[in-house]
Amino acid sequence: MSGNMNITLKVWRQNKASDKGRFETYAIPNVSEDMSFLEMFDILNEQLIIEGKDPVAFDHDCREGICGMCSMFINGRPHGPLKGVTTCQLHMRSFKNGDTIVVEPWRAKAFPVIKDLVVDRSAFDRIIAAGGYISVNTGNAQDANSLPVAKENADHAFFAAACIGCGACVAACKNASAMLFTSAKISQLALLPQGAPERNTRALNMVAQHDAEGFGSCTNTGACEAECPKGISLSNIARMNREYLGAALMS
Amino acid sequence: MNWLSKLFNSSIGQKLLVALTGLFLCTFLIVHLSGNFQLFKNDNGMAFNLYTVFMTTNPFIKTVSYVLYASILFHAFKGIHLAIKNRSARPVAYATVDGKANSHWTSRSMGVLGTIILVFIVVHMGDFWYEYKFGHIPYIRYTQNMVTGELTSTPLVGMDGQPLTINKKMEEFVDGDNKIIIVKDLYAEVKEEFTNPLLVLIYLISMAAIGFHLFHGFQSGFQTIGVNHPKYTPILKSLSLWLFGIIIPLAFASMPLYFYFL
């Protein structure tokens, strides 16, 4: 078959969190350039299972770039070399025959490795639980326009809400900071009237939880924004800083 | 006061202090540079030496200078502390990192650049600030004819040819048509220091470090205090590049070069 490639994978293997972990090298022959990156891992795992070996554990779910489960650090970049896509939307046509590809898990104190390429991202859940919600009784649906929202605010809230919580921002950041994630989750509510009643406690508690999880702090390198598969803007971090400082000083 | 300790122990609160001290140091650079331009005046350092007296005696300037020293120390040591803390947020390093794919190297090297600048500040203050305050800077005597404006200067020496000192920074009096000014000659010290090629090289490297540090730091400080606006952020970014990244460091660098090639 023309267009098929031989790929060498250097994959991080680690049995459990307390293990030291190591790289294993696998040769994958005959890789179609139309395969997704995860399909290549499926083939590797079938190979490993046939050989009676332990398959590589990796996170995945929807495989259409919207769930935020897949999380591979490929050749030094989260979700690989393409912009604006998750690992599942990366295809082998982005690589060349004979390439050696290094695949690592997200690395952060707050994201401990569970096994191989799977990390525990429940720190994000705890940041959300600290204030990334609104406390309203939903009741009956309201009239559509009873709460007017400026178009621009609605758009920016929506852009922030596009965050799928994959953790690529943490993985890309030299400080393993989760401020792009936290700021997106604060911004999507700060921009809307529904978020207003709890805006102060939300900013204070979510940032406090971010720090308590052991994420680093932001030094504005912009790596998170550049690597985010959903294009979450750095301006959200400035908004979070305003929300937090405003709440800390004025509330 | 619990809220205060919470604020200044939070990641954003600590970043705020680093940003505010950093931006204050940026404004200081502008003042420092504009004062130092007097080094280029063709008056054998009279304007510069008088400016030095003003900067070390004016009570307002003196107060600001203590805030400045505190800001430098705070900015440097808080920055180092945060850099160490941030590093510990990733205990296991990646085997491969493609940093240039997503960020500028200056933004990833603020700790190293800042350390170079801190060492430079120690060297620089040792060269001039310490010498001026505690060293033995010779005095110079300027004689300006108030009718013709003609200016002459001679080192202040005694009958035996040894340098003379007075027990204050400057003395000013009128003698006939002449205005006489006797002042500590820091200008001569500057001129003397920059004949040393090694020192000139240290200054040039340090000015490059300041340029790279501020290319990221100036606009980053605004982002940290929450200023990010589609109208103003592009202006701040071009100030970061052109004013703080290029023009100011080049202007400072021109001073050691000027005296070295004089």
Coordinates of C-alpha atoms in Angstrom, one line a residue:
Chain A
M1 CA 0.0 0.0 0.0
S2 CA 1.3 3.4 -0.9
G3 CA 1.4 6.0 1.8
N4 CA 1.9 3.5 4.6
M5 CA 4.6 4.3 7.2
N6 CA 6.9 2.6 9.6
I7 CA 6.7 4.4 13.0
T8 CA 8.8 4.0 16.1
L9 CA 7.0 4.9 19.3
K10 CA 8.8 5.8 22.5
V11 CA 6.0 5.5 25.1
W12 CA 6.0 6.2 28.8
R13 CA 5.1 3.1 30.8
Q14 CA 4.3 3.3 34.5
N15 CA 2.4 0.6 36.4
K16 CA 1.0 2.9 39.1
A17 CA 1.4 6.3 40.7
S18 CA 4.2 5.2 43.0
D19 CA 6.2 3.5 40.3
K20 CA 9.2 5.2 38.8
G21 CA 8.2 4.6 35.2
R22 CA 10.3 4.2 32.0
F23 CA 10.2 4.6 28.3
E24 CA 9.4 1.6 26.1
T25 CA 10.2 1.6 22.4
Y26 CA 7.8 -0.1 20.0
A27 CA 8.0 -0.5 16.2
I28 CA 4.7 -0.1 14.4
P29 CA 4.9 -1.2 10.8
N30 CA 2.5 -0.4 8.0
V31 CA 0.7 2.6 9.6
S32 CA -1.8 4.2 7.3
E33 CA -1.6 8.0 7.1
D34 CA -5.4 8.1 7.4
M35 CA -5.3 6.6 10.8
S36 CA -5.8 8.8 13.8
F37 CA -3.1 8.9 16.4
L38 CA -5.3 6.9 18.8
E39 CA -6.1 4.3 16.1
M40 CA -2.3 3.7 15.9
F41 CA -2.3 3.1 19.7
D42 CA -5.2 0.7 19.2
I43 CA -3.1 -1.2 16.7
L44 CA -0.1 -1.2 19.1
N45 CA -2.3 -2.5 21.9
E46 CA -3.7 -5.3 19.7
Q47 CA -0.1 -6.2 18.9
L48 CA 0.8 -6.2 22.7
I49 CA -2.3 -8.3 23.6
I50 CA -1.5 -10.9 21.0
E51 CA 2.1 -11.0 22.4
G52 CA 0.6 -11.5 25.9
K53 CA 1.9 -8.2 27.1
D54 CA 0.2 -5.4 29.0
P55 CA -1.5 -2.9 26.6
V56 CA -0.7 0.8 27.0
A57 CA -3.3 2.6 29.1
F58 CA -4.5 5.9 27.6
D59 CA -7.5 8.1 28.1
H60 CA -10.0 8.5 25.2
D61 CA -13.8 8.7 24.9
C62 CA -15.6 10.6 22.1
R63 CA -12.7 10.6 19.6
E64 CA -14.2 13.6 17.8
G65 CA -12.4 16.3 19.7
I66 CA -15.1 17.5 22.1
C67 CA -15.0 15.4 25.3
G68 CA -11.5 16.4 26.5
M69 CA -10.5 12.9 27.6
C70 CA -7.5 12.3 25.4
S71 CA -4.3 13.6 26.8
M72 CA -1.0 12.7 25.2
F73 CA 2.2 14.8 25.2
I74 CA 3.5 14.1 21.8
N75 CA 7.1 15.1 20.7
G76 CA 7.2 17.8 23.4
R77 CA 3.7 19.3 22.8
P78 CA 0.3 18.5 24.3
H79 CA -2.0 16.9 21.7
G80 CA 0.9 16.9 19.2
P81 CA 2.1 19.2 16.4
L82 CA -1.2 20.5 15.1
K83 CA -3.0 23.7 16.4
G84 CA -6.5 23.6 17.7
V85 CA -7.0 19.9 17.8
T86 CA -7.0 17.2 20.5
T87 CA -4.9 14.0 20.2
C88 CA -7.9 12.1 18.8
Q89 CA -8.1 14.5 15.9
L90 CA -4.4 14.2 15.1
H91 CA -3.8 11.9 12.1
M92 CA -0.7 10.0 11.0
R93 CA -0.4 12.2 7.9
S94 CA 1.1 14.8 10.3
F95 CA 4.1 12.4 10.6
K96 CA 6.7 11.0 8.1
N97 CA 7.7 7.4 7.4
G98 CA 10.5 6.5 9.8
D99 CA 9.6 9.0 12.4
T100 CA 10.3 8.3 16.1
I101 CA 7.5 9.8 18.2
V102 CA 7.9 10.3 21.9
V103 CA 4.6 10.1 23.9
E104 CA 4.4 11.1 27.5
P105 CA 1.6 11.7 30.0
W106 CA 0.7 15.2 31.1
R107 CA 3.2 16.0 33.8
A108 CA 2.2 18.0 36.9
K109 CA 2.2 17.4 40.6
A110 CA -1.5 18.0 40.5
F111 CA -2.0 15.4 37.8
P112 CA -0.5 12.2 39.2
V113 CA -0.1 9.4 36.8
I114 CA -2.6 6.6 37.3
K115 CA -1.1 4.2 34.7
D116 CA 1.1 4.7 31.6
L117 CA -0.4 7.8 29.8
V118 CA -3.5 8.1 32.1
V119 CA -3.3 10.9 34.7
D120 CA -5.8 11.8 37.4
R121 CA -7.4 15.1 36.4
S122 CA -9.9 15.2 39.3
A123 CA -8.1 18.4 40.5
F124 CA -10.1 20.2 37.8
D125 CA -13.3 18.7 39.2
R126 CA -12.4 20.1 42.6
I127 CA -11.7 23.5 41.1
I128 CA -15.2 23.5 39.5
A129 CA -16.7 22.2 42.7
A130 CA -15.2 25.2 44.6
G131 CA -17.4 27.7 42.7
G132 CA -17.7 27.0 39.0
Y133 CA -21.5 26.8 39.1
I134 CA -24.5 29.0 39.8
S135 CA -26.9 28.2 42.6
V136 CA -30.4 28.6 41.2
N137 CA -33.4 26.5 41.3
T138 CA -34.1 25.9 37.7
G139 CA -37.9 25.6 38.0
N140 CA -39.9 26.3 34.9
A141 CA -38.1 27.6 31.8
Q142 CA -38.1 31.4 31.8
D143 CA -39.1 33.6 28.9
A144 CA -36.3 33.6 26.4
N145 CA -35.4 37.3 26.6
S146 CA -36.2 38.0 30.3
L147 CA -32.5 38.4 31.1
P148 CA -30.9 40.6 28.4
V149 CA -27.3 39.8 27.6
A150 CA -25.1 41.9 25.4
K151 CA -24.1 40.0 22.3
E152 CA -20.4 40.6 22.9
N153 CA -20.6 39.3 26.4
A154 CA -22.6 36.2 25.3
D155 CA -19.9 35.5 22.6
H156 CA -17.0 35.9 25.1
A157 CA -18.8 33.7 27.6
F158 CA -19.3 31.1 24.9
F159 CA -15.7 31.2 23.8
A160 CA -14.6 30.6 27.4
A161 CA -17.2 27.9 27.8
A162 CA -15.6 26.0 24.9
C163 CA -13.0 24.8 27.3
I164 CA -13.2 21.0 27.5
G165 CA -11.0 20.6 30.5
C166 CA -8.5 18.4 28.8
G167 CA -5.6 19.8 30.8
A168 CA -3.4 20.7 27.8
C169 CA -2.9 24.2 29.3
V170 CA -1.3 22.6 32.4
A171 CA 0.7 20.2 30.3
A172 CA 2.1 23.0 28.1
C173 CA 2.8 25.5 30.9
K174 CA 6.4 25.5 32.2
N175 CA 4.9 26.1 35.7
A176 CA 2.2 23.4 35.3
S177 CA -0.3 26.2 36.0
A178 CA -4.0 25.6 35.5
M179 CA -4.8 29.3 35.3
L180 CA -6.1 29.1 31.7
F181 CA -8.6 26.4 32.7
T182 CA -9.6 28.2 36.0
S183 CA -9.9 31.5 34.2
A184 CA -12.1 30.1 31.5
K185 CA -14.4 28.5 34.1
I186 CA -14.6 31.8 36.0
S187 CA -15.1 33.9 32.8
Q188 CA -17.9 31.9 31.4
L189 CA -20.0 32.9 34.4
A190 CA -18.5 36.3 35.2
L191 CA -19.6 37.6 31.8
L192 CA -23.3 36.6 32.3
P193 CA -25.9 38.1 34.6
Q194 CA -26.6 34.6 36.0
G195 CA -23.1 34.5 37.4
A196 CA -23.2 37.9 39.1
P197 CA -24.6 36.9 42.6
E198 CA -21.7 34.6 43.3
R199 CA -18.9 36.2 41.4
N200 CA -16.8 37.2 44.4
T201 CA -16.9 33.9 46.3
R202 CA -16.5 32.1 43.0
A203 CA -13.2 33.9 42.1
L204 CA -11.8 33.6 45.6
N205 CA -12.7 29.9 46.1
M206 CA -11.7 28.7 42.7
V207 CA -8.3 30.4 42.8
A208 CA -7.7 29.1 46.3
Q209 CA -8.6 25.6 45.2
H210 CA -6.3 26.0 42.1
D211 CA -3.4 26.9 44.5
A212 CA -4.3 24.1 47.0
E213 CA -4.1 21.5 44.2
G214 CA -0.4 22.3 43.7
F215 CA -0.6 23.9 40.3
G216 CA 2.0 26.5 39.6
S217 CA 1.3 30.2 39.0
C218 CA 1.0 31.9 35.7
T219 CA 4.0 33.8 34.2
N220 CA 2.2 34.8 31.0
T221 CA 4.3 32.8 28.6
G222 CA 1.2 32.2 26.5
A223 CA 2.1 28.5 25.9
C224 CA -1.4 27.4 27.2
E225 CA -3.2 29.6 24.7
A226 CA -1.0 28.4 21.9
E227 CA -1.6 24.8 22.7
C228 CA -5.3 24.9 23.8
P229 CA -7.3 22.7 21.4
K230 CA -10.3 25.1 21.9
G231 CA -8.4 28.3 21.5
I232 CA -9.2 29.7 24.9
S233 CA -7.8 33.2 25.1
L234 CA -5.2 34.5 27.5
S235 CA -7.5 37.5 28.1
N236 CA -9.5 35.2 30.3
I237 CA -6.6 35.0 32.7
A238 CA -6.5 38.8 32.9
R239 CA -10.3 38.7 33.6
M240 CA -9.7 36.1 36.4
N241 CA -7.0 38.4 37.9
R242 CA -9.5 41.3 37.9
E243 CA -12.2 39.1 39.3
Y244 CA -10.0 37.7 42.0
L245 CA -8.2 41.0 43.0
G246 CA -11.6 42.8 42.9
A247 CA -13.2 40.2 45.1
A248 CA -10.2 40.1 47.5
L249 CA -9.9 43.9 47.9
M250 CA -13.5 45.1 47.6
S251 CA -15.9 42.4 48.7
Chain B
M1 CA -6.5 41.0 58.6
N2 CA -6.9 37.4 57.6
W3 CA -8.0 38.5 54.1
L4 CA -4.7 40.3 53.6
S5 CA -2.6 37.3 54.3
K6 CA -4.9 35.1 52.2
L7 CA -4.5 37.6 49.3
F8 CA -0.7 37.8 49.5
N9 CA -0.3 34.1 49.9
S10 CA -2.4 33.3 46.9
S11 CA -0.7 32.8 43.5
I12 CA -2.5 35.9 42.1
G13 CA -1.7 38.1 45.1
Q14 CA 2.0 37.2 44.9
K15 CA 2.1 37.8 41.2
L16 CA 0.4 41.1 41.7
L17 CA 3.3 42.3 44.0
V18 CA 5.9 41.1 41.5
A19 CA 4.1 42.9 38.7
L20 CA 3.6 46.2 40.6
T21 CA 7.3 46.3 41.8
G22 CA 8.4 45.4 38.3
L23 CA 6.4 48.1 36.7
F24 CA 7.7 50.6 39.2
L25 CA 11.2 49.5 38.3
C26 CA 10.3 50.2 34.7
T27 CA 9.4 53.8 35.5
F28 CA 12.7 54.1 37.4
L29 CA 14.6 53.1 34.3
I30 CA 13.1 56.0 32.4
V31 CA 14.1 58.5 35.1
H32 CA 17.6 56.9 35.4
L33 CA 18.1 57.0 31.7
S34 CA 17.0 60.6 31.2
G35 CA 19.3 61.7 34.1
N36 CA 22.2 59.8 32.7
F37 CA 21.9 61.5 29.3
Q38 CA 23.8 64.4 31.0
L39 CA 26.9 62.3 30.7
F40 CA 26.9 63.2 27.0
K41 CA 27.0 67.0 27.7
N42 CA 30.2 68.7 26.7
D43 CA 30.9 70.3 30.1
N44 CA 33.4 67.8 31.6
G45 CA 30.6 66.4 33.7
M46 CA 29.3 69.5 35.5
A47 CA 25.6 68.9 34.8
F48 CA 26.0 65.2 35.6
N49 CA 27.8 65.9 38.9
L50 CA 25.3 68.5 40.0
Y51 CA 22.5 66.1 39.1
T52 CA 24.2 63.5 41.3
V53 CA 24.2 65.9 44.2
F54 CA 20.5 66.6 43.6
M55 CA 19.6 62.9 43.4
T56 CA 21.5 62.1 46.7
T57 CA 20.2 65.0 48.7
N58 CA 16.7 65.9 47.7
P59 CA 14.4 64.4 50.4
F60 CA 11.7 63.3 48.0
I61 CA 14.2 61.5 45.7
K62 CA 15.8 60.0 48.8
T63 CA 12.5 58.6 50.0
V64 CA 11.7 57.2 46.6
S65 CA 15.1 55.7 46.4
Y66 CA 14.5 53.6 49.6
V67 CA 11.2 52.4 48.0
L68 CA 13.3 51.6 45.0
Y69 CA 15.9 49.5 46.9
A70 CA 13.1 47.7 48.7
S71 CA 11.3 47.0 45.3
I72 CA 14.4 45.7 43.7
L73 CA 15.0 43.3 46.6
F74 CA 11.4 42.2 46.8
H75 CA 11.0 41.8 43.0
A76 CA 14.2 39.7 42.8
F77 CA 13.7 37.5 45.8
K78 CA 9.9 37.0 45.4
G79 CA 10.6 36.2 41.7
I80 CA 13.2 33.6 42.7
H81 CA 10.8 32.1 45.3
L82 CA 8.0 31.9 42.8
A83 CA 10.3 30.4 40.1
I84 CA 11.3 27.6 42.6
K85 CA 7.7 27.1 43.6
N86 CA 6.6 26.9 40.0
R87 CA 9.3 24.4 39.2
S88 CA 8.1 22.2 42.0
A89 CA 4.6 22.0 40.4
R90 CA 6.2 19.6 37.9
P91 CA 8.3 17.2 39.9
V92 CA 8.9 14.8 37.0
A93 CA 10.2 16.6 34.0
Y94 CA 9.3 15.8 30.4
A95 CA 11.8 13.9 28.3
T96 CA 11.1 16.2 25.4
V97 CA 9.7 19.7 25.5
D98 CA 9.2 21.8 22.3
G99 CA 9.0 25.2 24.1
K100 CA 9.7 27.3 21.0
A101 CA 6.5 25.9 19.4
N102 CA 4.3 27.7 21.9
S103 CA 6.1 30.5 23.6
H104 CA 9.0 33.0 23.3
W105 CA 12.2 32.0 25.0
T106 CA 12.4 35.2 27.0
S107 CA 9.1 34.4 28.7
R108 CA 10.5 31.0 29.7
S109 CA 13.8 32.5 30.9
M110 CA 12.8 35.3 33.3
G111 CA 14.5 33.7 36.2
V112 CA 17.9 33.5 34.5
L113 CA 17.6 36.9 32.9
G114 CA 16.5 38.4 36.3
T115 CA 19.5 36.8 38.0
I116 CA 21.9 38.3 35.5
I117 CA 20.2 41.7 36.2
L118 CA 20.5 41.2 40.0
V119 CA 24.2 40.4 39.7
F120 CA 24.6 43.5 37.4
I121 CA 22.8 45.7 40.0
V122 CA 25.2 44.6 42.7
V123 CA 28.2 45.3 40.4
H124 CA 26.8 48.6 39.2
M125 CA 25.9 49.9 42.7
G126 CA 29.4 48.8 43.9
D127 CA 31.0 50.7 41.0
F128 CA 29.1 54.0 41.5
W129 CA 26.6 54.1 44.4
Y130 CA 29.0 52.6 47.0
E131 CA 32.0 54.6 45.7
Y132 CA 30.0 57.8 45.8
K133 CA 28.7 57.3 49.3
F134 CA 31.6 55.5 51.0
G135 CA 34.5 55.5 48.6
H136 CA 37.1 58.2 47.8
I137 CA 35.7 60.2 44.8
P138 CA 38.0 63.1 44.1
Y139 CA 36.5 66.6 43.9
I140 CA 36.5 68.8 40.8
R141 CA 36.4 72.6 40.6
Y142 CA 34.4 74.2 37.9
T143 CA 34.9 77.9 37.1
Q144 CA 32.2 79.4 34.9
N145 CA 32.6 83.0 33.8
M146 CA 29.1 84.5 34.2
V147 CA 29.8 87.2 31.5
T148 CA 31.3 85.1 28.7
G149 CA 29.8 81.7 29.9
E150 CA 33.3 80.2 29.5
L151 CA 33.7 77.0 31.6
T152 CA 36.9 75.6 32.8
S153 CA 37.5 72.8 35.3
T154 CA 40.5 71.5 37.3
P155 CA 40.7 68.7 39.8
L156 CA 40.7 70.0 43.4
V157 CA 44.2 69.5 44.7
G158 CA 46.2 70.9 47.5
M159 CA 49.6 72.7 47.4
D160 CA 51.3 69.3 47.4
G161 CA 49.4 68.1 44.4
Q162 CA 47.4 65.6 46.5
P163 CA 43.6 65.5 46.0
L164 CA 41.7 67.7 48.4
T165 CA 38.3 66.9 49.9
I166 CA 35.7 69.0 51.5
N167 CA 33.3 67.6 54.1
K168 CA 30.2 68.0 51.9
K169 CA 29.1 66.9 48.4
M170 CA 29.3 70.3 46.9
E171 CA 30.3 73.9 47.5
E172 CA 29.1 76.9 45.3
F173 CA 30.2 80.5 45.5
V174 CA 30.8 83.6 43.4
D175 CA 34.3 85.0 42.9
G176 CA 34.1 88.3 40.9
D177 CA 32.8 87.4 37.5
N178 CA 33.2 83.7 38.1
K179 CA 30.9 81.2 39.6
I180 CA 32.9 78.5 41.3
I181 CA 31.5 75.0 41.9
I182 CA 33.4 72.4 43.8
V183 CA 31.7 69.0 43.6
K184 CA 32.4 65.3 43.9
D185 CA 33.5 64.2 40.4
L186 CA 31.5 61.0 39.8
Y187 CA 31.8 61.8 36.1
A188 CA 35.5 61.2 36.2
E189 CA 34.8 57.9 38.0
V190 CA 32.3 56.9 35.2
K191 CA 34.9 57.8 32.6
E192 CA 37.6 55.9 34.4
E193 CA 35.5 52.7 34.9
F194 CA 34.5 52.4 31.3
T195 CA 38.1 52.3 30.0
N196 CA 38.0 48.7 31.3
P197 CA 36.9 46.5 28.4
L198 CA 35.8 43.7 30.7
L199 CA 33.5 46.0 32.6
V200 CA 32.1 47.4 29.4
L201 CA 31.4 43.9 28.2
I202 CA 29.6 43.1 31.5
Y203 CA 27.5 46.2 31.0
L204 CA 26.6 45.3 27.5
I205 CA 25.5 41.8 28.4
S206 CA 23.5 43.1 31.3
M207 CA 21.7 45.6 29.1
A208 CA 20.8 42.8 26.7
A209 CA 19.5 40.9 29.7
I210 CA 17.4 43.9 30.7
G211 CA 16.0 44.2 27.2
F212 CA 15.0 40.6 27.0
H213 CA 13.6 40.6 30.5
L214 CA 11.5 43.7 29.9
F215 CA 10.4 42.6 26.4
H216 CA 8.3 39.9 28.3
G217 CA 8.1 41.6 31.7
F218 CA 6.5 45.0 30.9
Q219 CA 3.5 43.7 29.0
S220 CA 3.3 40.7 31.3
G221 CA 3.0 43.0 34.4
F222 CA -0.1 44.6 32.9
Q223 CA -1.7 41.2 32.2
T224 CA -1.1 40.2 35.8
I225 CA -2.8 43.3 37.2
G226 CA -5.7 42.4 34.9
V227 CA -5.2 45.0 32.1
N228 CA -5.9 43.2 28.9
H229 CA -7.9 45.1 26.3
P230 CA -8.1 44.7 22.6
K231 CA -7.4 48.5 22.2
Y232 CA -4.5 48.9 24.7
T233 CA -2.8 45.5 24.9
P234 CA -1.3 45.9 21.4
I235 CA 0.1 49.3 22.4
L236 CA 1.6 47.8 25.6
K237 CA 3.1 45.0 23.6
S238 CA 4.8 47.3 21.2
L239 CA 6.1 49.5 24.1
S240 CA 7.5 46.2 25.6
L241 CA 9.3 45.5 22.4
W242 CA 10.4 48.9 21.1
L243 CA 10.8 51.1 24.2
F244 CA 11.7 48.6 27.0
G245 CA 13.2 45.8 24.8
I246 CA 15.3 47.9 22.4
I247 CA 15.5 51.7 22.8
I248 CA 16.1 51.9 26.6
P249 CA 18.7 49.1 26.8
L250 CA 20.5 50.5 23.7
A251 CA 20.5 54.0 25.1
F252 CA 22.0 52.7 28.4
A253 CA 24.5 50.6 26.4
S254 CA 25.6 53.7 24.5
M255 CA 27.1 55.2 27.7
P256 CA 29.8 52.6 28.4
L257 CA 30.5 52.4 24.7
Y258 CA 30.8 56.3 24.5
F259 CA 33.4 56.4 27.2
Y260 CA 35.2 53.3 26.0
F261 CA 35.7 54.8 22.5
L262 CA 36.1 58.4 23.7

